[in-house]
Short mmCIF file of C-alpha atoms in Angstrom, two decimals:
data_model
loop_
_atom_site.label_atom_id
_atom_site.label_comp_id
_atom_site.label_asym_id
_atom_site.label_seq_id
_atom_site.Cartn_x
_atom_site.Cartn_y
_atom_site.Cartn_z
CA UNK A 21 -13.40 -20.89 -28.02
CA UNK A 22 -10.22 -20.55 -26.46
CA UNK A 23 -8.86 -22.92 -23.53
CA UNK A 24 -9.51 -20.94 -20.21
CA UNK A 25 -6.48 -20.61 -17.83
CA UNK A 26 -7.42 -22.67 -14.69
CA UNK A 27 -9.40 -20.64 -11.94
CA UNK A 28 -6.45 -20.41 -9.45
CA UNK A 29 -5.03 -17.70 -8.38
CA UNK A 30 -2.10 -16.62 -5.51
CA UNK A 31 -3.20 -13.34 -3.39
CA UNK A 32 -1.23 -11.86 -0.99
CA UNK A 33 -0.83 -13.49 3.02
CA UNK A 34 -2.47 -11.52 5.89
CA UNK A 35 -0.19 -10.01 8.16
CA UNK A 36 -0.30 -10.19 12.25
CA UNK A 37 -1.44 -7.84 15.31
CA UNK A 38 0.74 -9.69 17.69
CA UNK A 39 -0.05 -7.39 20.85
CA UNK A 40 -3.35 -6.88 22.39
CA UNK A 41 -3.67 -2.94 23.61
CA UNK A 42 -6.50 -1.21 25.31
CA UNK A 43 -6.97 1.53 23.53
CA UNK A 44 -9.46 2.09 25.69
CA UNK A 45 -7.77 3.48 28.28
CA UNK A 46 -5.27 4.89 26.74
CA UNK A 47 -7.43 7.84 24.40
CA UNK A 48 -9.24 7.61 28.09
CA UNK A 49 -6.41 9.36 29.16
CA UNK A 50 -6.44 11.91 27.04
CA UNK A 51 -8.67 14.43 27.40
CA UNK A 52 -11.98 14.70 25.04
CA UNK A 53 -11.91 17.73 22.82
CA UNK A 54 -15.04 18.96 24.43
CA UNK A 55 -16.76 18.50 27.71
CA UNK A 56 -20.15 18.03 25.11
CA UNK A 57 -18.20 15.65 23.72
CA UNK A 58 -17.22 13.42 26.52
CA UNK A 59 -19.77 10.95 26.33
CA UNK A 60 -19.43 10.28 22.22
CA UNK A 61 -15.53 10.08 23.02
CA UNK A 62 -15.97 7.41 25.67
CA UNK A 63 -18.12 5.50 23.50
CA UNK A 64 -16.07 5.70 20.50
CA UNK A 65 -13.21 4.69 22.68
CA UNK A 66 -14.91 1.58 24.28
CA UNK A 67 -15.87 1.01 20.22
CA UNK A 68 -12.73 0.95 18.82
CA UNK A 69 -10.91 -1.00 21.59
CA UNK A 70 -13.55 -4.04 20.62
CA UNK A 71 -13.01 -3.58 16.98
CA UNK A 72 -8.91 -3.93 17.72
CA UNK A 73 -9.86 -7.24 19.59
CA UNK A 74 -12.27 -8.78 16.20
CA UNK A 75 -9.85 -7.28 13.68
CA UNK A 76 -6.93 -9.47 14.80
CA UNK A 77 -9.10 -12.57 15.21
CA UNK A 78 -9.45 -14.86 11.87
CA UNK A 79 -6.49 -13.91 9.75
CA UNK A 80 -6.16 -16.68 7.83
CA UNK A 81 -5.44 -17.41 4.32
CA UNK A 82 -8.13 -17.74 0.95
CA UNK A 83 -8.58 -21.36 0.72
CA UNK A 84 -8.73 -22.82 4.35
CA UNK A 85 -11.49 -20.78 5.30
CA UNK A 86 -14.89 -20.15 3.67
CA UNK A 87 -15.60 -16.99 1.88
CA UNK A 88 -18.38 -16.24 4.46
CA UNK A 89 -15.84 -16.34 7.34
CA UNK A 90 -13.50 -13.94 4.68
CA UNK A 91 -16.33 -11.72 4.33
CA UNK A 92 -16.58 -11.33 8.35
CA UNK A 93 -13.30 -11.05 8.74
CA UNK A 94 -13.21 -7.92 6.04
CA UNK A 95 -16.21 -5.96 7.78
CA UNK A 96 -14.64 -6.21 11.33
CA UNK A 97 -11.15 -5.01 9.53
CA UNK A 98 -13.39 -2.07 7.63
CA UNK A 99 -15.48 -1.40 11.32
CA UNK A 100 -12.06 -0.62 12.85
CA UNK A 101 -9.95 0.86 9.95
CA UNK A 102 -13.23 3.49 10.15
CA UNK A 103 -13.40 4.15 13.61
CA UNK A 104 -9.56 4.79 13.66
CA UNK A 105 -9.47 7.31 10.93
CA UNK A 106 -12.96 8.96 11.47
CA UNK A 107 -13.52 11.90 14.30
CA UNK A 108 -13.14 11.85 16.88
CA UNK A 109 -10.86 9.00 17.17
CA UNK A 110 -8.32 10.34 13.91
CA UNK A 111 -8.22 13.95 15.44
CA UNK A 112 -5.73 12.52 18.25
CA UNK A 113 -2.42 12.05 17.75
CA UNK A 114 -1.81 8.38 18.28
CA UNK A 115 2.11 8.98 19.46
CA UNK A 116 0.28 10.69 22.95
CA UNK A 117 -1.21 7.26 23.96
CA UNK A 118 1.71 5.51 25.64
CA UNK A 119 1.17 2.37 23.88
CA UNK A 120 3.12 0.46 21.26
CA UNK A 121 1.48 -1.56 18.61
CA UNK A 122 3.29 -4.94 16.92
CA UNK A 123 2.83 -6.27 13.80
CA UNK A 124 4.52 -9.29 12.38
CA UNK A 125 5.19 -10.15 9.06
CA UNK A 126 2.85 -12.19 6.76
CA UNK A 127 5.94 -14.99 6.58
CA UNK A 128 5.49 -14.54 10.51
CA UNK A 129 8.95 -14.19 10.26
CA UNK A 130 9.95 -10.71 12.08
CA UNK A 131 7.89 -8.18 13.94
CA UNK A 132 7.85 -4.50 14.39
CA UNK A 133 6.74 -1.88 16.58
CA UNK A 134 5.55 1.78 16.34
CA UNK A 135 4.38 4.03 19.05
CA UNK A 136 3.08 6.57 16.48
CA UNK A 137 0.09 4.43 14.83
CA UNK A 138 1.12 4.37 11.61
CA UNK A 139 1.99 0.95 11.28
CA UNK A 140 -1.39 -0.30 12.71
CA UNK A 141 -3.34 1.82 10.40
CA UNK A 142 -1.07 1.01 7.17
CA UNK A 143 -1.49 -3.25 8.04
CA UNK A 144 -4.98 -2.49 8.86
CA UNK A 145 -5.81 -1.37 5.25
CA UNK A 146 -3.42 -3.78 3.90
CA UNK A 147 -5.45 -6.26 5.25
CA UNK A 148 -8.88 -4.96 4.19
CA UNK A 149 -6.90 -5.27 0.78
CA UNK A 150 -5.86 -8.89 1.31
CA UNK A 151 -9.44 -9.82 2.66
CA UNK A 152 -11.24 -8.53 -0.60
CA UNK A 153 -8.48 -10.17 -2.88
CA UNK A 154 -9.05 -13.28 -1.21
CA UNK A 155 -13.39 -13.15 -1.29
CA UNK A 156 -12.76 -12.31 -4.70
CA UNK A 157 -10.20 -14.98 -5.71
CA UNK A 158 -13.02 -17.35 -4.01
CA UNK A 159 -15.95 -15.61 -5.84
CA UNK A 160 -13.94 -16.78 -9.80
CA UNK A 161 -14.48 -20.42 -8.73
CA UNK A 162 -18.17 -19.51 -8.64
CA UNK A 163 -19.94 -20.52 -12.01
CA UNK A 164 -20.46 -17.11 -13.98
CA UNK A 165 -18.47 -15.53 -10.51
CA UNK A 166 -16.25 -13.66 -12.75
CA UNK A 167 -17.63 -10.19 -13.16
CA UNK A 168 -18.41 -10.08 -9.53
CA UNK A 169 -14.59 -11.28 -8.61
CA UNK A 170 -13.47 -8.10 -10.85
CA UNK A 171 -15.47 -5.75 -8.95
CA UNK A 172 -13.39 -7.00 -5.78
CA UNK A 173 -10.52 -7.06 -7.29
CA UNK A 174 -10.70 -3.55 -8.54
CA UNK A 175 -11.73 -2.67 -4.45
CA UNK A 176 -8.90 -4.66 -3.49
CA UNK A 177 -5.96 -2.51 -5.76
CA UNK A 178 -8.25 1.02 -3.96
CA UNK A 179 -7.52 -0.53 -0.61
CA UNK A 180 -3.64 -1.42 -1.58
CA UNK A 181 -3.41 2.23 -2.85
CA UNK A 182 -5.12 3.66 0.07
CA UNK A 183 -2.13 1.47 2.64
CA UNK A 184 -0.13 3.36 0.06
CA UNK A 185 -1.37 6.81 0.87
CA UNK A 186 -1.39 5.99 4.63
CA UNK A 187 2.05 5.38 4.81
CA UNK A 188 3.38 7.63 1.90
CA UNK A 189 1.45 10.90 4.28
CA UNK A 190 3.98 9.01 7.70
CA UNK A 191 6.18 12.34 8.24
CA UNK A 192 8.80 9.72 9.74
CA UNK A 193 8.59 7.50 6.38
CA UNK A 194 8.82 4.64 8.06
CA UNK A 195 8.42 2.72 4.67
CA UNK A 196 11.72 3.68 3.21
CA UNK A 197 13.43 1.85 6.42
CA UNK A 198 12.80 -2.00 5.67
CA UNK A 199 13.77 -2.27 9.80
CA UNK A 200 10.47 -0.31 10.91
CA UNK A 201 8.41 -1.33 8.82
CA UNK A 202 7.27 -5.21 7.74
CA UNK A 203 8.09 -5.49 3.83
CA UNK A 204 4.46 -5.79 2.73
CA UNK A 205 3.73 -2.21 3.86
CA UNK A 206 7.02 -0.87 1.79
CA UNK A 207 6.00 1.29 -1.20
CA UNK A 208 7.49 -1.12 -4.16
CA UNK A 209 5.64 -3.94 -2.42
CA UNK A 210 2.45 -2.33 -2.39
CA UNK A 211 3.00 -0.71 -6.01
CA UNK A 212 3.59 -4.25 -6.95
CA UNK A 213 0.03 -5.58 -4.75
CA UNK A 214 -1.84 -2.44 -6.52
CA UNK A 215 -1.41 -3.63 -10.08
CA UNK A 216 -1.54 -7.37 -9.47
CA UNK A 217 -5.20 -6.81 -8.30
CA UNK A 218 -5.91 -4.69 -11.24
CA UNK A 219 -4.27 -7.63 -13.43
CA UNK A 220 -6.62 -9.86 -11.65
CA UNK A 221 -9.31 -7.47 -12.67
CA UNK A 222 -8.89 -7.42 -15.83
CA UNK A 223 -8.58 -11.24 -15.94
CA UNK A 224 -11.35 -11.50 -14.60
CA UNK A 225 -13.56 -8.63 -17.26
CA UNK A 226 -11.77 -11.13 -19.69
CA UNK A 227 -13.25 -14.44 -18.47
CA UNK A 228 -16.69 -12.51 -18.33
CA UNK A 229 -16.45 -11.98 -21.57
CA UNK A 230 -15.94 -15.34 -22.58
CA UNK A 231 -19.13 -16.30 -20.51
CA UNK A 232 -21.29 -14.36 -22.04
CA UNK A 233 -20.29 -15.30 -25.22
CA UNK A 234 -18.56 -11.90 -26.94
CA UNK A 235 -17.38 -11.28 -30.43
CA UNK A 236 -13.90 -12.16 -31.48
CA UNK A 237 -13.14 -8.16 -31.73
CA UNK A 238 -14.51 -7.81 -28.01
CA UNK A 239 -12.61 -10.36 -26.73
CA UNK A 240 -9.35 -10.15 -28.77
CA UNK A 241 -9.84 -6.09 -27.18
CA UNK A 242 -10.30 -7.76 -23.56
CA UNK A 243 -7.55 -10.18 -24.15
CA UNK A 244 -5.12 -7.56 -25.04
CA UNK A 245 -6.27 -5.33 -22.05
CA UNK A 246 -5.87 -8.21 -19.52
CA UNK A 247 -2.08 -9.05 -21.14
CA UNK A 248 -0.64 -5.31 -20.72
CA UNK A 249 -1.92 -5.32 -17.09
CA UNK A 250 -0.22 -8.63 -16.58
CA UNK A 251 2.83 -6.70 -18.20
CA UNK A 252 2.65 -3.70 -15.76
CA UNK A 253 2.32 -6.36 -12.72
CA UNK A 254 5.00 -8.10 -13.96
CA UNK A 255 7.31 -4.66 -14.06
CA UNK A 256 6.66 -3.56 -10.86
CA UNK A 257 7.48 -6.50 -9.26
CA UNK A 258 10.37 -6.67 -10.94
CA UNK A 259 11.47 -3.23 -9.47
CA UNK A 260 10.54 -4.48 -6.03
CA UNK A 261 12.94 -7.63 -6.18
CA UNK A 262 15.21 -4.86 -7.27
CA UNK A 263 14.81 -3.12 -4.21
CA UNK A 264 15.79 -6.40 -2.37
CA UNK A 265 15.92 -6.46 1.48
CA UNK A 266 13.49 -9.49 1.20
CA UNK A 267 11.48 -8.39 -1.49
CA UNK A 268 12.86 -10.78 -3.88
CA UNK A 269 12.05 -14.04 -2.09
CA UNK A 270 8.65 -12.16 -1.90
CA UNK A 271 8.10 -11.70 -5.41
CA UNK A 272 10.76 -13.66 -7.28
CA UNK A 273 8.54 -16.69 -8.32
CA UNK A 274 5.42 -14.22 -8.34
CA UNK A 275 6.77 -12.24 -11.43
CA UNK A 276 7.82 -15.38 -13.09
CA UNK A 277 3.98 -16.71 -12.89
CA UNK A 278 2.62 -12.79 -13.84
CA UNK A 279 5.03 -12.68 -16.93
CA UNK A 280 3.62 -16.17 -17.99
CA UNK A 281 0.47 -15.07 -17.65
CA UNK A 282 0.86 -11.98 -19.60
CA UNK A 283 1.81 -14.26 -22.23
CA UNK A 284 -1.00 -16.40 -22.10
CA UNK A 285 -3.11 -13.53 -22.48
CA UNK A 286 -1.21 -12.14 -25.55
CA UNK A 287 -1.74 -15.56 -26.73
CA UNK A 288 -5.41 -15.38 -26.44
CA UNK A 289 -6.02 -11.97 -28.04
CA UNK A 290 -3.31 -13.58 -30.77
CA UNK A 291 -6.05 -16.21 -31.28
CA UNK A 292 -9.18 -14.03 -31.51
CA UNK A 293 -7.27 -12.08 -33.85
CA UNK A 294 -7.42 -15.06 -35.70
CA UNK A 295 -10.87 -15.74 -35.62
CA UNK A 296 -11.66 -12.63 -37.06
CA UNK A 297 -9.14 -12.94 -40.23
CA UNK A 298 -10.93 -16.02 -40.76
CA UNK A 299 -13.96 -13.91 -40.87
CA UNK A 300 -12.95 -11.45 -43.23
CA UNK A 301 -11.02 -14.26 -45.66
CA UNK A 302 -7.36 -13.07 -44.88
CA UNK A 303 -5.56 -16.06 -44.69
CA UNK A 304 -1.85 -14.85 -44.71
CA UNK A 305 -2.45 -12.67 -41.59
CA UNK A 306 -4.84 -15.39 -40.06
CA UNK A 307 -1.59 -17.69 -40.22
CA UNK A 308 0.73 -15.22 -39.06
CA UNK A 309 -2.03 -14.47 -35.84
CA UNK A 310 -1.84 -18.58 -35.10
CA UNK A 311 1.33 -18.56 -35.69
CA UNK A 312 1.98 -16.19 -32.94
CA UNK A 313 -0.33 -17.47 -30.30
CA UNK A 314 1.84 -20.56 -30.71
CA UNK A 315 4.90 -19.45 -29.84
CA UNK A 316 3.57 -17.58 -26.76
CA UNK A 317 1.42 -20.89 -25.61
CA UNK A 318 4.79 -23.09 -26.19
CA UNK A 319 6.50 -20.46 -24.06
CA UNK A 320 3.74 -20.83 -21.43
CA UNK A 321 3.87 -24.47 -21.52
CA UNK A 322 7.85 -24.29 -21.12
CA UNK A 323 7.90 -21.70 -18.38
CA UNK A 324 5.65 -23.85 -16.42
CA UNK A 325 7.05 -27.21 -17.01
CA UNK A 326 10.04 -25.45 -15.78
CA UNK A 327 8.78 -24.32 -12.42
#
């Protein structure tokens, strides 16, 4: 059986509500679409303003918390991501409230404000995304965790794309103006976020495999599948250091690591490839496979001596 690549794996950082507001009063304020309405709007009101309040509280990054405190943390985030964009919360335009929502960086670098909402319901998903890449990234260190860490990963790229669709529907495109909007909520960065959890997935679908003890054809197949996501990761990171205005100290050393892992799993699927020549008695092209998966585990090896 192959060597399997150590269970350890970088996710994206939270980012920060640095302002408490009480929403509260402020949809209070506004008047309830129907007098038969009144007393589901105050509730939902009182609702969301304690869901603002737990969904800033916790943010902290995979590995100095326990996954049970990550899994909290992601159903207060999904509680008030809900409540904002459900009726009859979502049917109000947010820009009416008088209040102005901050957000800071996950470098906790810079911070940025919007009075329309957009911003705090684009982090908000980001975050749901960050919170299930982090229980899953937990989950693979789990003995046999793997196939259950895929199905989080997989949840985690639908919550990146859904951040995506948030902010790509933002009439004002904040997005395209890296001085609105923090650079993890920029379309190249979450582009980039969407197909590193698939990658992950697919890692992970690959390490299942292995578990359970697959055929060389299955796994070469699953090897394979697991490298070209790796490869599309890889590219659109590369287009967001392109981009630049801090997106390349962002993802620099990221796509370095994803392109040496889509090696590794080239390598792999090189390997099974192998196997299965051996299998059938073809020698030449057994060689040629071995040959192969050497080069690309030498280049591994190099690129991470190197770093």
């Amino acid at each position: 059986m192959p060597p399997r690549q150590s269970v350890s794996l970088e996710v994206p950082a939270f980012t920060d509500m640095c302002t408490e507001v009480d929403l509260a009063a402020a949809f209070r304020r506004l008047s309830p679409p129907s007098a038969s309405l009144s007393r589901q709007f105050a509730t939902a009101c009182e609702a969301l303003n304690l869901q603002r309040k737990q969904a800033g509280v916790g943010l902290e990054p995979a590995g100095l918390v326990h996954v049970a405190h990550l899994r909290s943390v992601r159903t207060k985030l999904l509680s008030y991501y809900h409540q904002l964009t459900t009726p009859p919360i979502s049917t109000l335009p947010k820009a009416r409230l008088g209040v102005t929502f901050v957000w800071r960086d996950a470098r906790k670098i810079a911070k940025f404000e919007d009075k329309t909402g957009v911003l705090e319901i684009g982090n908000v998903a980001y975050n749901i995304a960050v919170a299930t890449a982090s229980i899953a990234a937990e989950t693979m260190k789990e003995q046999r965790g793997a196939n259950a860490a895929k199905t989080l990963f997989e949840e985690s790229a639908c919550a990146f794309a859904e951040a995506r669709a948030v902010m790509g529907a933002d009439e004002a495109r904040l997005w395209r103006d890296p001085t609105k909007v923090n650079m993890e909520l920029r379309e190249e960065a979450l582009l980039a976020f969407e197909e590193l959890m698939s990658a992950y997935a697919y890692r992970c679908y690959y390490d299942f495999l292995l578990d359970e003890g697959a055929e060389a054809e299955t796994l070469a197949g699953g090897a394979h599948q697991a490298a070209v996501a790796y490869g599309r990761a890889a590219a659109r990171m590369q287009k967001a250091i392109e981009a630049r205005r801090g997106l390349e100290t962002l993802f620099s050393e990221w796509c370095r690591a994803t392109d040496v892992g889509r090696s590794f799993y080239l390598s792999q699927a090189r390997l099974h490839a192998a196997d299965i020549c051996a299998r059938q008695v073809r020698p030449t092209l057994q060689l040629a496979h071995l040959a192969g998966a050497r080069a690309l585990i030498d280049a591994v090896y190099a690129a991470s001596n190197a770093a």
